[in-house]
Coordinates of C-alpha atoms in Angstrom, one line a residue:
X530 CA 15.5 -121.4 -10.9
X531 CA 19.0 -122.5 -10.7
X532 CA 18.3 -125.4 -8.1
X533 CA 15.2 -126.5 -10.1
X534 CA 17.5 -126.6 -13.5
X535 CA 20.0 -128.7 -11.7
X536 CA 17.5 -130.9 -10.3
X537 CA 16.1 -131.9 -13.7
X538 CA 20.0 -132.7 -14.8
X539 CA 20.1 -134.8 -12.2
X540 CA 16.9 -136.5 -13.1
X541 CA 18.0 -136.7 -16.6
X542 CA 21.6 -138.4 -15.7
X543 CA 19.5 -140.8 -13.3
X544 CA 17.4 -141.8 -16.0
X545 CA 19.8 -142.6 -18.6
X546 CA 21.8 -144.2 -16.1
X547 CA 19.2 -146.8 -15.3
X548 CA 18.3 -147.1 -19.3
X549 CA 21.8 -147.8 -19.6
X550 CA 21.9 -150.4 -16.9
X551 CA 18.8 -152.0 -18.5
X552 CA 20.7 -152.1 -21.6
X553 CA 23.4 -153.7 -20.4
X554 CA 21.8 -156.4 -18.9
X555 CA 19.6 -157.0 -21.5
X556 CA 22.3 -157.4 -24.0
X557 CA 24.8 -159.5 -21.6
X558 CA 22.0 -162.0 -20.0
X559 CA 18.9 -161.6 -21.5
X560 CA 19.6 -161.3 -25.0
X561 CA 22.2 -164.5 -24.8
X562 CA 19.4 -166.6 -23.8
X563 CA 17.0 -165.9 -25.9
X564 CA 19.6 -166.8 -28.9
X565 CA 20.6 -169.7 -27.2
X566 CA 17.1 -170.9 -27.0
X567 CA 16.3 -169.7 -30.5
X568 CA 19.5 -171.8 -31.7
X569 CA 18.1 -174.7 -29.7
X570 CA 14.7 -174.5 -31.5
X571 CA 16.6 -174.1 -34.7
X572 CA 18.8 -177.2 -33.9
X573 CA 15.6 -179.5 -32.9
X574 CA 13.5 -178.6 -35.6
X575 CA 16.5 -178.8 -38.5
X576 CA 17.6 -181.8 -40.1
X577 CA 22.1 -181.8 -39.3
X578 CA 23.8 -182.9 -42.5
X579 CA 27.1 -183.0 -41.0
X580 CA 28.3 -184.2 -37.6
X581 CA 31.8 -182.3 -37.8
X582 CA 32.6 -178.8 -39.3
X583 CA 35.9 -178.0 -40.0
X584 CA 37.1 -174.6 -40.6
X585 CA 40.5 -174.2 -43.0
X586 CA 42.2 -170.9 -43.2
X587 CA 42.9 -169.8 -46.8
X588 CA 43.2 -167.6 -49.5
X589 CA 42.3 -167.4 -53.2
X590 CA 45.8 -168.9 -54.7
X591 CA 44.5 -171.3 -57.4
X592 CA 46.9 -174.0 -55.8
X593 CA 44.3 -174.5 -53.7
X594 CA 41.5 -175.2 -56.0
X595 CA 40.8 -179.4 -55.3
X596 CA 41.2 -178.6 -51.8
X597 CA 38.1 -176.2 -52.4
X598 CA 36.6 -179.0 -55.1
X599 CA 33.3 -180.2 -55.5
X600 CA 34.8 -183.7 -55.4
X601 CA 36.6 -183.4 -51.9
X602 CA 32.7 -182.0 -50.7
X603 CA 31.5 -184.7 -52.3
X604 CA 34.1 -187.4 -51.0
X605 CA 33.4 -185.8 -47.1
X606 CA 29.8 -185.6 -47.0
X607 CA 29.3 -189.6 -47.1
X608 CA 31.8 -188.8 -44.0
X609 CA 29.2 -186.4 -42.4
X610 CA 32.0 -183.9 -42.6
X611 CA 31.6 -180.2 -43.7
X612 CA 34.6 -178.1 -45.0
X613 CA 34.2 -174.1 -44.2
X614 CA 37.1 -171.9 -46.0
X615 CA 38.3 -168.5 -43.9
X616 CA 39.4 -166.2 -46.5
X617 CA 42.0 -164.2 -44.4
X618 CA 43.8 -162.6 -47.7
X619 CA 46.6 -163.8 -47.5
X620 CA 47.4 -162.5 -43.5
X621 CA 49.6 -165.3 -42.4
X622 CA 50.3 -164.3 -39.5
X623 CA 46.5 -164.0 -38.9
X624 CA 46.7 -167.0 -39.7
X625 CA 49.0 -168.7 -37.2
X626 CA 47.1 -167.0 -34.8
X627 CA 43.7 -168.6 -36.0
X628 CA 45.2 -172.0 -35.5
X629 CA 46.4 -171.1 -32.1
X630 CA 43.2 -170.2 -31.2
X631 CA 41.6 -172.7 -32.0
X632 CA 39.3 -170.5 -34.5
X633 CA 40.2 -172.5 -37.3
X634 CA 41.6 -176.3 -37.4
X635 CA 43.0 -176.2 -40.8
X636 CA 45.2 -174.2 -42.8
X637 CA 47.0 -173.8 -46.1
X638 CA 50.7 -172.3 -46.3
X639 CA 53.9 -172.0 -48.2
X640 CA 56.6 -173.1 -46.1
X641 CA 58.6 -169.8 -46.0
X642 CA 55.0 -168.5 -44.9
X643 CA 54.4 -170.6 -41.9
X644 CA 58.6 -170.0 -41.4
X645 CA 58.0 -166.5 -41.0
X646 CA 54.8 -166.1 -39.6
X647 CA 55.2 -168.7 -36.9
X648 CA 58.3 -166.7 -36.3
X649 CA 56.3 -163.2 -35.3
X650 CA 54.0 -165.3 -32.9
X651 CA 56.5 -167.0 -31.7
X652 CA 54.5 -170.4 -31.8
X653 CA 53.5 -173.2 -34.3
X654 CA 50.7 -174.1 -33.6
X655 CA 49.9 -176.6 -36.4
X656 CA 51.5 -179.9 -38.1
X657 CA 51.9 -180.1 -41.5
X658 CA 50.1 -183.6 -42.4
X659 CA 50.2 -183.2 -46.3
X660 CA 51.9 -181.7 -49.5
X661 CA 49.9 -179.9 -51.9
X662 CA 52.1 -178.8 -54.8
X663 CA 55.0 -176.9 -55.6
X664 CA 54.9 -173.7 -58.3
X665 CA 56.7 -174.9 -61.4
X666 CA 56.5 -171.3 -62.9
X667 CA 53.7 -169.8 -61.2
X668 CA 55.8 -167.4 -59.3
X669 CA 58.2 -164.9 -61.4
X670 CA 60.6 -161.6 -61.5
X671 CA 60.6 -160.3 -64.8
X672 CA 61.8 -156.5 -65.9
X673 CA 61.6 -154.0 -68.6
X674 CA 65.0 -155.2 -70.7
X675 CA 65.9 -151.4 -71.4
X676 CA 66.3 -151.3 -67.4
X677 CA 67.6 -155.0 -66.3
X678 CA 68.8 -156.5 -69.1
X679 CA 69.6 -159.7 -67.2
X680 CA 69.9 -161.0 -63.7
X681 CA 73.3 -159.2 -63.0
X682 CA 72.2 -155.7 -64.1
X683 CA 70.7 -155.3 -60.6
X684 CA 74.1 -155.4 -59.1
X685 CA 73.6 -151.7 -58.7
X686 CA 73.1 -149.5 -56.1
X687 CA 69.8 -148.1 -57.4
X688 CA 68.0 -151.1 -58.2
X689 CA 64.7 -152.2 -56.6
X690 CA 62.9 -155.5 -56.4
X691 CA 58.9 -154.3 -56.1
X692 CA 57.4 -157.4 -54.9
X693 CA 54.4 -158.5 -52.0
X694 CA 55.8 -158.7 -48.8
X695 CA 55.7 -161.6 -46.7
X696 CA 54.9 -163.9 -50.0
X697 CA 56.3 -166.9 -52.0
X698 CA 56.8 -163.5 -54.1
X699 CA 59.3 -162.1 -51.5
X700 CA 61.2 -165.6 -50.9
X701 CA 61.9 -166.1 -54.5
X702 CA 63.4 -162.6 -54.5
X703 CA 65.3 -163.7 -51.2
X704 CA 66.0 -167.0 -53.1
X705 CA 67.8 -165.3 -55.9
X706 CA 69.9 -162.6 -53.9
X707 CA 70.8 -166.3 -51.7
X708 CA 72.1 -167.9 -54.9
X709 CA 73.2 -165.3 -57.4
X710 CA 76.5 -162.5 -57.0
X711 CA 74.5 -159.1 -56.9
X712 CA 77.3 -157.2 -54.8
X713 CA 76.2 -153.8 -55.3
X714 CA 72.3 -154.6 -55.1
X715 CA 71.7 -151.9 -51.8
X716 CA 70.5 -153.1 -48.6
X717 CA 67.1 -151.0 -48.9
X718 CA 66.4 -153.4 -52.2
X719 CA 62.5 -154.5 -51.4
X720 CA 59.9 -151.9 -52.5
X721 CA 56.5 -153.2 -51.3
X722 CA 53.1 -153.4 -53.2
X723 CA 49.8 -155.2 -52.4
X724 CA 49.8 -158.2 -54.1
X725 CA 50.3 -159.2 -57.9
X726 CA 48.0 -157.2 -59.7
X727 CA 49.4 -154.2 -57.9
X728 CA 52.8 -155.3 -58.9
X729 CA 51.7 -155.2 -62.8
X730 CA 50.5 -151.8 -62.5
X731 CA 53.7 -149.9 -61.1
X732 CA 55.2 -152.5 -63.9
X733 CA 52.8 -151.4 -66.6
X734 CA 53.6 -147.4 -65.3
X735 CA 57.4 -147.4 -64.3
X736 CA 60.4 -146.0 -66.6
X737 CA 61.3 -148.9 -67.9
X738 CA 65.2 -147.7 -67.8
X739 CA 65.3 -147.6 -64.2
X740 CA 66.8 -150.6 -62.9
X741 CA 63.9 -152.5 -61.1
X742 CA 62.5 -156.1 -61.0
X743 CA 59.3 -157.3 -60.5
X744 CA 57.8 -160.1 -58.7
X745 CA 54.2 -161.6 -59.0
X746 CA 52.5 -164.8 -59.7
X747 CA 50.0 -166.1 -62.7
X748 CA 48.0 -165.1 -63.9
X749 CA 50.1 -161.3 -63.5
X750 CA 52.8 -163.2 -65.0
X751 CA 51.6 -163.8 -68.7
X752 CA 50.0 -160.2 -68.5
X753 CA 53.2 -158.7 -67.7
X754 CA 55.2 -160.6 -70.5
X755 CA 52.6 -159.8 -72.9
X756 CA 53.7 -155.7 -72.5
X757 CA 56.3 -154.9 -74.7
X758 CA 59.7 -154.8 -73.9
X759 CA 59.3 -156.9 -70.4
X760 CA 61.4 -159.7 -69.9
X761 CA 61.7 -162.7 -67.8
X762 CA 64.5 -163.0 -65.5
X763 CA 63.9 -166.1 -63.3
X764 CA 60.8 -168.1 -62.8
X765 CA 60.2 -171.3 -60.2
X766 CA 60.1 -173.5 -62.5
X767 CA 64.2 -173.1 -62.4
X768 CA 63.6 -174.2 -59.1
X769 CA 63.2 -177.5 -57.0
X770 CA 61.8 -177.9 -53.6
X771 CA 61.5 -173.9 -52.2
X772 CA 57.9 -172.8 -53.5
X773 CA 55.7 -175.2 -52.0
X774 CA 52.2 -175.2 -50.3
X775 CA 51.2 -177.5 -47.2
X776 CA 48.1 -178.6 -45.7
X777 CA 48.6 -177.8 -41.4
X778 CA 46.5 -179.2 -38.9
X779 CA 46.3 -177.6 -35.3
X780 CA 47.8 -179.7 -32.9
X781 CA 45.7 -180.4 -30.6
X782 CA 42.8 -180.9 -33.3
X783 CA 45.2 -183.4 -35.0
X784 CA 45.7 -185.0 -31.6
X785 CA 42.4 -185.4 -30.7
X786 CA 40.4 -185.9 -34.1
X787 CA 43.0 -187.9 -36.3
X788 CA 40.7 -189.9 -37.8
X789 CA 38.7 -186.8 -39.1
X790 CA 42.1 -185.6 -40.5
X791 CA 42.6 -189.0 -42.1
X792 CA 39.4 -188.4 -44.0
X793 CA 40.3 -184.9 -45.2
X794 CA 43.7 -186.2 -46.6
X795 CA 42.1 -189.1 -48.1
X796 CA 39.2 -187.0 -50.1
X797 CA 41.7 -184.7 -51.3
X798 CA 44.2 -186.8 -52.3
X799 CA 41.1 -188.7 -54.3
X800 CA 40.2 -186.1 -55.7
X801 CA 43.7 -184.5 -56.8
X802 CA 43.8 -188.3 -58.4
X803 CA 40.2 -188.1 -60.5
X804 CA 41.3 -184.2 -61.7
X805 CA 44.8 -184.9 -62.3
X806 CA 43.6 -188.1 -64.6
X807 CA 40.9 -186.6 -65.9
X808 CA 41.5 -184.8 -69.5
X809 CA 41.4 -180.8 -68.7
X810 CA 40.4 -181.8 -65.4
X811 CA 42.5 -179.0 -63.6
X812 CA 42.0 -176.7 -66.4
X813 CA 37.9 -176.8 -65.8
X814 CA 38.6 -177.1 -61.8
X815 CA 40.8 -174.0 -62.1
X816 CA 38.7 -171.7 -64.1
X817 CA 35.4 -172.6 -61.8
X818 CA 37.4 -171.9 -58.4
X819 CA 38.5 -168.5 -59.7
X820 CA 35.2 -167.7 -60.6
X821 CA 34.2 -168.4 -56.5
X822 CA 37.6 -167.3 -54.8
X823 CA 39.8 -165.2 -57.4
X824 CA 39.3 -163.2 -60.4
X825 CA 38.2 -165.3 -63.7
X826 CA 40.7 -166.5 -66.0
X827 CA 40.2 -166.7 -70.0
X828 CA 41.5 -169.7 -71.2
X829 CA 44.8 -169.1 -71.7
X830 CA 45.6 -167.3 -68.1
X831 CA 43.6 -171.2 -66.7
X832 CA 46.3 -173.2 -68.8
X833 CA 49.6 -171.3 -68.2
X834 CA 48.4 -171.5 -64.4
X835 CA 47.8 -175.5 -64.6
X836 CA 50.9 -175.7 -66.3
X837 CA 52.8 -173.9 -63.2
X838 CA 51.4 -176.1 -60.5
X839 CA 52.3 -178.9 -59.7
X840 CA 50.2 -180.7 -57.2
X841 CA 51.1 -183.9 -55.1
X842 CA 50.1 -187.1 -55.5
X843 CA 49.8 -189.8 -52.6
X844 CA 53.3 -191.5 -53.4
X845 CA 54.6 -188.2 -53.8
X846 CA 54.1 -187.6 -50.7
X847 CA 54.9 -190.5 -49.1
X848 CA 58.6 -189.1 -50.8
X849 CA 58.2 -186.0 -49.5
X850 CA 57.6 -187.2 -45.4
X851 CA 60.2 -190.4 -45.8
X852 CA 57.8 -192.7 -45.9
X853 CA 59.6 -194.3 -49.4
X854 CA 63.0 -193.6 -49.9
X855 CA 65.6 -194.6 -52.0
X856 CA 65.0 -195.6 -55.7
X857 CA 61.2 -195.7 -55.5
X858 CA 61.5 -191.9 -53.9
X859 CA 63.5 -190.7 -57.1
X860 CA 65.9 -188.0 -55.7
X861 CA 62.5 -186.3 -53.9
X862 CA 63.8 -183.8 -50.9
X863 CA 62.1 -184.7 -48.2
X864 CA 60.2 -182.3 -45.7
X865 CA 62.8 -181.5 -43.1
X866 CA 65.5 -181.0 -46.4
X867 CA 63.2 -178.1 -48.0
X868 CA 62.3 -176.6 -44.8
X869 CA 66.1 -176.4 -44.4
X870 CA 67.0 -174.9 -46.8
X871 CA 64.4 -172.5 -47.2
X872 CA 64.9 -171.7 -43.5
X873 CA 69.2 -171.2 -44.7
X874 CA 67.3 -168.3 -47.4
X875 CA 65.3 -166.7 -44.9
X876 CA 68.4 -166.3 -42.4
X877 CA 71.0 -165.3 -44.7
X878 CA 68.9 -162.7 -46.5
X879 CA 67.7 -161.4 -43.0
X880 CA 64.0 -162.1 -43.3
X881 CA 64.4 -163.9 -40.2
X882 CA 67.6 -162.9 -37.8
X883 CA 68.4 -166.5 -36.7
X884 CA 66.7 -170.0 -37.1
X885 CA 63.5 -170.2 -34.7
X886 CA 63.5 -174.5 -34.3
X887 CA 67.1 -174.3 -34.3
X888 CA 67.7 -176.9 -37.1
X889 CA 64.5 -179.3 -35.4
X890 CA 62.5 -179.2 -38.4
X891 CA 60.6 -182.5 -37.3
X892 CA 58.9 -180.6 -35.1
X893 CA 57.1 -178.8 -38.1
X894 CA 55.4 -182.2 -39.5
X895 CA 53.5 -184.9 -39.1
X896 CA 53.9 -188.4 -41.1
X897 CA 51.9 -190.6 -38.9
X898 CA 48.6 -190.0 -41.1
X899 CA 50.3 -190.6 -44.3
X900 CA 52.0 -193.9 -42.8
X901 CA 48.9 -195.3 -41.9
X902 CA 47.7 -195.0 -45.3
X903 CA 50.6 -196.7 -46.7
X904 CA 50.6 -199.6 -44.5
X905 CA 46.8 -199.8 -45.4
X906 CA 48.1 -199.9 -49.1
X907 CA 45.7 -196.4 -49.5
X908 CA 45.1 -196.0 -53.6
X909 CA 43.0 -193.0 -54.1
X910 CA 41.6 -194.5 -57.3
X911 CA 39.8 -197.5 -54.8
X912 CA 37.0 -196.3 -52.8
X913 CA 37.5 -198.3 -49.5
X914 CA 35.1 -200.4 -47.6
X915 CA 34.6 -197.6 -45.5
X916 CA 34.1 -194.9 -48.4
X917 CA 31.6 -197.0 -50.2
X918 CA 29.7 -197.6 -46.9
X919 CA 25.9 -197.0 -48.1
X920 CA 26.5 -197.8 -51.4
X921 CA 26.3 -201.2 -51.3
X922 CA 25.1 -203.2 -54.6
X923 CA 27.7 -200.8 -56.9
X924 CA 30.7 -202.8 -58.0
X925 CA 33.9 -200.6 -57.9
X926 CA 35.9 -201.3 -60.9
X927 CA 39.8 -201.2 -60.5
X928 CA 40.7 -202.4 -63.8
X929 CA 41.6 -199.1 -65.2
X930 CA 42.9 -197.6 -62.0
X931 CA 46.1 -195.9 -62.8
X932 CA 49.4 -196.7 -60.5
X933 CA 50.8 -193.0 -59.4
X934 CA 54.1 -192.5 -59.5
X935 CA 56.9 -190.1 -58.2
X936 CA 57.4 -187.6 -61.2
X937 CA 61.3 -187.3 -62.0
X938 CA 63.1 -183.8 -62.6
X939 CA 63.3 -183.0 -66.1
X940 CA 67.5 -183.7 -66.6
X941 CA 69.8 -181.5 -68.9
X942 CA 70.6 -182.9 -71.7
X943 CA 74.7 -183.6 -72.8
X944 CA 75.9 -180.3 -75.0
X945 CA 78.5 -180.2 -77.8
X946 CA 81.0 -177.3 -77.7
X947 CA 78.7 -175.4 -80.5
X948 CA 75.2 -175.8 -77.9
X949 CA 77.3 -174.9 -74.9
X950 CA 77.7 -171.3 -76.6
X951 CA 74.6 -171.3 -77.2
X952 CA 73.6 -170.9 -73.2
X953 CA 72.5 -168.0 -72.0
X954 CA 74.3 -166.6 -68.7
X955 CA 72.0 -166.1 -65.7
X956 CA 74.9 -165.2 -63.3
X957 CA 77.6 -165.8 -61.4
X958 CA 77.3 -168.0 -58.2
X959 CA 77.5 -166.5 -55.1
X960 CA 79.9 -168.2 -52.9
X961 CA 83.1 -168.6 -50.5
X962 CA 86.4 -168.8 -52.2
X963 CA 87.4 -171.5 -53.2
X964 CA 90.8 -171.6 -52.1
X965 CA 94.2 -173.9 -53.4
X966 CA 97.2 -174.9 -52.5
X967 CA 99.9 -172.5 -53.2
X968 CA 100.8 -172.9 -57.1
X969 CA 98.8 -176.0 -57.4
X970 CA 95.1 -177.1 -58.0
X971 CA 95.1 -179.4 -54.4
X972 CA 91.9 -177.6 -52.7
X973 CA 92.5 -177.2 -49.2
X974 CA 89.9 -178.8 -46.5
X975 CA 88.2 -175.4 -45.8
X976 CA 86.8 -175.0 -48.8
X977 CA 84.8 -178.6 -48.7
X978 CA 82.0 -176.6 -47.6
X979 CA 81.9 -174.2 -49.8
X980 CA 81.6 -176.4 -52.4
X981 CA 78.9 -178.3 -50.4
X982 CA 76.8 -175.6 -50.6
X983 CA 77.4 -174.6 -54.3
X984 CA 76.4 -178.1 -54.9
X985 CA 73.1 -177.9 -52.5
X986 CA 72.2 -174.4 -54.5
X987 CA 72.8 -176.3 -57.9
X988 CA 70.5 -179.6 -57.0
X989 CA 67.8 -176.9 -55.9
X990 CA 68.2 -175.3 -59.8
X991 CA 68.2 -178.1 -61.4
X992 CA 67.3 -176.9 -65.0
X993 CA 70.9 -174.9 -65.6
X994 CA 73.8 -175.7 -66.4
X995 CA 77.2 -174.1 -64.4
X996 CA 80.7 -172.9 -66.1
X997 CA 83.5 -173.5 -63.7
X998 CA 86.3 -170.9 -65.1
X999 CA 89.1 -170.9 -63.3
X1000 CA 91.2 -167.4 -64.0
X1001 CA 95.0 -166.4 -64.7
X1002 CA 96.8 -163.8 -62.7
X1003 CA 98.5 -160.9 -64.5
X1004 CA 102.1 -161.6 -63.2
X1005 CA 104.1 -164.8 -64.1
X1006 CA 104.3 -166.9 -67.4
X1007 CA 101.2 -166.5 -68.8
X1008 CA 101.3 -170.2 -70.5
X1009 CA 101.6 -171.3 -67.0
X1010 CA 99.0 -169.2 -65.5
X1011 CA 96.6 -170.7 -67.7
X1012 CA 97.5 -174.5 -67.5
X1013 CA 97.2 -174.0 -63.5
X1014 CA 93.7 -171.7 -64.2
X1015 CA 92.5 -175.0 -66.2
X1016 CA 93.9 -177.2 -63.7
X1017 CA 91.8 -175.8 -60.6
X1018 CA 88.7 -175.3 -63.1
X1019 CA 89.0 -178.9 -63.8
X1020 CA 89.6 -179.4 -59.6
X1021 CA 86.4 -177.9 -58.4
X1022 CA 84.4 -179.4 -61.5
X1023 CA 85.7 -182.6 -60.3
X1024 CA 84.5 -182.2 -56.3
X1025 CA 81.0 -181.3 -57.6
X1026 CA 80.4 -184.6 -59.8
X1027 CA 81.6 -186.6 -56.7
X1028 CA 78.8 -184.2 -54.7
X1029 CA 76.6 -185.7 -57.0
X1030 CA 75.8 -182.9 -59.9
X1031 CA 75.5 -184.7 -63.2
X1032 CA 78.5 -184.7 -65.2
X1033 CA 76.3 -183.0 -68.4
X1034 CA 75.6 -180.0 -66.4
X1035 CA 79.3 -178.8 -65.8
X1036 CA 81.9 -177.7 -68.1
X1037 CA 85.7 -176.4 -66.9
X1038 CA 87.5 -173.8 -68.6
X1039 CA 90.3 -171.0 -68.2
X1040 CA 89.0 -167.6 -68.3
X1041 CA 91.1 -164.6 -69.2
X1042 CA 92.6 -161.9 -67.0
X1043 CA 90.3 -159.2 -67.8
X1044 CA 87.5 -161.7 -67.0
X1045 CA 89.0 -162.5 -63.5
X1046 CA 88.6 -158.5 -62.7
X1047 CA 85.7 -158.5 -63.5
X1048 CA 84.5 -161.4 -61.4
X1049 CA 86.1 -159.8 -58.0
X1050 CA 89.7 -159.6 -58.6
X1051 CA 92.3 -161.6 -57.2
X1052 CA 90.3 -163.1 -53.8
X1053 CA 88.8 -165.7 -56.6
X1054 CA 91.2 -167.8 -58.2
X1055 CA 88.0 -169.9 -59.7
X1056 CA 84.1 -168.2 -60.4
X1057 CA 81.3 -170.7 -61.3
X1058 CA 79.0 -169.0 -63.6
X1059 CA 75.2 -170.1 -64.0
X1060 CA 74.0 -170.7 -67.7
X1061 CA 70.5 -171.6 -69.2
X1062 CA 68.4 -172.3 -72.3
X1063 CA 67.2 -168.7 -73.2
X1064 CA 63.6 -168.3 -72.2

């Protein structure tokens, strides 16, 4: 009985063995072929709109929206070109990975996000080709005023920023802690959520006396301002040339395919031309892209969103890759000058322990399609000869074709003594000593690049102004301690004019002893205090 039992186990185990086996190779070489043939049949019975599919990683920022646009379809189907979005939500460094392997061709970033991301894979595998926009108040930190009345109040050692991790959110929270004095803000600051709306609600349920910030973007900005009580402490569009998104192309996609590239950038810098020119063209573009790729926005959230972007036009771009420079480029920071700088945030704040392209930021762009374009005297309001190939017999007017232009940075304004009280303060610069000449207001050569840097940080927040106070030490003549406290003010006011800050922005003055302790005591013989327009 025994042997028979184990004979029909045996049996069993034999026969699922060799159902197994047939399995197998069904699935692995019979199966394949079958598809194959089936996608054959498919292919020589179907009629192929497009000769070229090009897959772009994404996500469902609103930034994004012409490059999703029914005009850029439009524009790239007379090219026989098809546009297929990844969603990855957000996973950047999914994303650097897709371009490496070749699973997608195209991808959207912030800079700080391919910075970082590139940085975990240790490769980057794509050029950036194009500019899309910069946030101009899309991104924000905001707090209950009970908790954090301003910007300084988290100088403590319970505060928290809660903000999504690996974001534009994160670098403008690494952006401020860069810029402003927050000495006692701990080193275990970052508290991490899952995007913006999650952001909102630990906002919407938190104490609102514990001293935390927030960090999200629009529309999770206006919602969180709209709760009573909540204030804004710092939004980008105090800043210039750190938020920014970028088209990048694999490299060996770009190498091999430019002229498909060349296509892409010229429908979508068309179309960023018709919706930009177009009255409540982005407003309409926006609502219908969240609709397909985000939540839907009521009217209000759409405008407040369009009013924080700002995309890139063609001559913008030519700015931004060096292609125009001097008075026709308007002050615009070029490529390898923002990813600098943003790579000098990421380093000193520790995101990143050292600089991955050692200062060879060239190596992150390409400006050969944008060139090109140039020198072919590219307007995206002209369909081209090659454009309007098959649609011959339709005129193309260019009488009311509008010239773009590169936008200039709203400037501050001259103040009277009465306005300059006014200001609110943000906070005090954080910076290097500035150091003197014993008993005078000569500053010695080391501190040149100190102020170097506190005149980078101040062209990069263009929209405040900056108090140089210069501070009086408890012993000696107090008359004189004050005439020398004005004198340095005046000093380092002076270097950062001839660093080229406008002379409107800065205004010198003596503080007063108690002031001076306040500001770190007696290793700072001058602070330079940030001040705005109140929000």
């Amino acid at each position: 009985m025994e042997a028979k039992t184990k004979s029909r186990v045996i049996m069993v185990a034999s026969w699922l063995i060799i159902i197994g086996v047939i399995g197998l190779a069904y699935k692995f070489l019979v199966e394949p072929r079958l598809s194959g043939r089936r996608d054959k049949l498919v292919q020589d019975t179907s009629t192929q709109n497009y000769d070229h599919e090009i897959k772009i990683a994404h996500d469902s920022f609103p930034g994004y929206a012409i490059l999703r646009s029914v005009a850029v379809k439009n524009l790239l189907d007379r090219q026989a070109i098809k546009l297929t979005f990844i969603d990855d939500k957000a996973d950047y460094v999914k994303r650097v990975r897709d371009l490496k392997n070749g699973k997608v061709q195209m991808a959207v970033f912030t800079i700080d996000a391919y910075l970082k991301a590139g940085n975990v894979v240790g490769d980057y595998p794509g050029s950036i080709v194009l500019v899309i926009d910069e946030s101009k108040g899309a991104d924000a930190i905001v707090a209950h005023e009970r908790g954090v009345a301003a910007i300084p109040n988290l100088s403590n050692p319970n505060a928290k920023i809660i903000l999504t991790p690996d974001s534009p959110s994160e670098t403008l929270a690494r952006i401020m802690i860069n810029t402003m004095s927050l000495p006692s803000l701990p080193s275990n600051w970052q508290s991490d959520a899952n995007g913006a709306e999650d952001v909102y609600k630990k906002l919407k349920s938190a104490d609102p006396d514990n001293p935390y910030a927030y960090v999200l973007w629009e529309p999770y900005v206006t919602k969180a301002l709209a709760i009573d009580g909540v204030q804004l402490l710092l939004d980008s569009s105090k800043l210039k040339g750190y938020i920014v998104d970028v088209l990048v192309v694999q490299r060996e996609f770009l190498n091999s395919q430019r002229e498909l590239v060349t296509h892409v950038v010229q429908a979508y810098l068309r179309a960023n031309y018709d919706y930009t020119n177009q009255p409540d063209g982005l407003l309409s573009l926006i609502q219908e892209d969240a609709k397909q790729y985000g939540d839907k926005l009521n009217q209000n959230e759409a405008s407040k969103l369009v009013k924080g972007i700002e995309w890139r036009n063609t001559v913008e771009n030519y700015a931004h890759f060096g292609i125009i420079t001097g008075s026709a480029a308007k002050e615009t920071e070029k490529l390898d000058t923002m990813i600098e700088k943003i790579m000098q945030v990421l380093v000193k704040t520790k995101s990143l322990p050292s600089d991955p392209l050692a200062g060879k930021y060239g190596q992150l762009y390409f400006e050969g399609i944008l060139r090109a374009l140039n020198t072919d005297d590219f307007h995206p309001g002209v369909l081209s000869s090659s454009a309007t190939e098959g649609l011959e017999g339709i005129l193309v007017d260019t009488s009311d074709v509008i010239e773009e232009k590169v936008r200039e940075e709203k400037t501050l304004n001259p103040l009277s003594d009465d306005n300059w009280n006014t200001l609110a303060p943000v906070a005090a610069m954080k910076i290097e000593p500035i150091q003197f000449g014993r008993g005078n207001a000569r500053i010695l050569p080391g501190s040149k690049r100190a102020l170097t840097d506190i005149a980078s940080k101040l062209k990069s927040f263009p929209q405040y102004y900056l108090r140089v106070v210069g501070h009086t030490r408890a012993e000696g003549d107090a008359t004189a301690n004050k005439i020398l406290a004005t004198q340095r003010a005046d000093a380092a006011a002076k270097a950062l004019r001839e660093l080229g800050i406008a002379n409107q922005r800065i205004r010198a003055i003596a503080g007063t002893r108690n002031a001076f302790k306040k500001q770190g005591g007696e290793a700072q013989s001058v602070t330079f205090e940030l001040l705005g327009k109140p929000y």
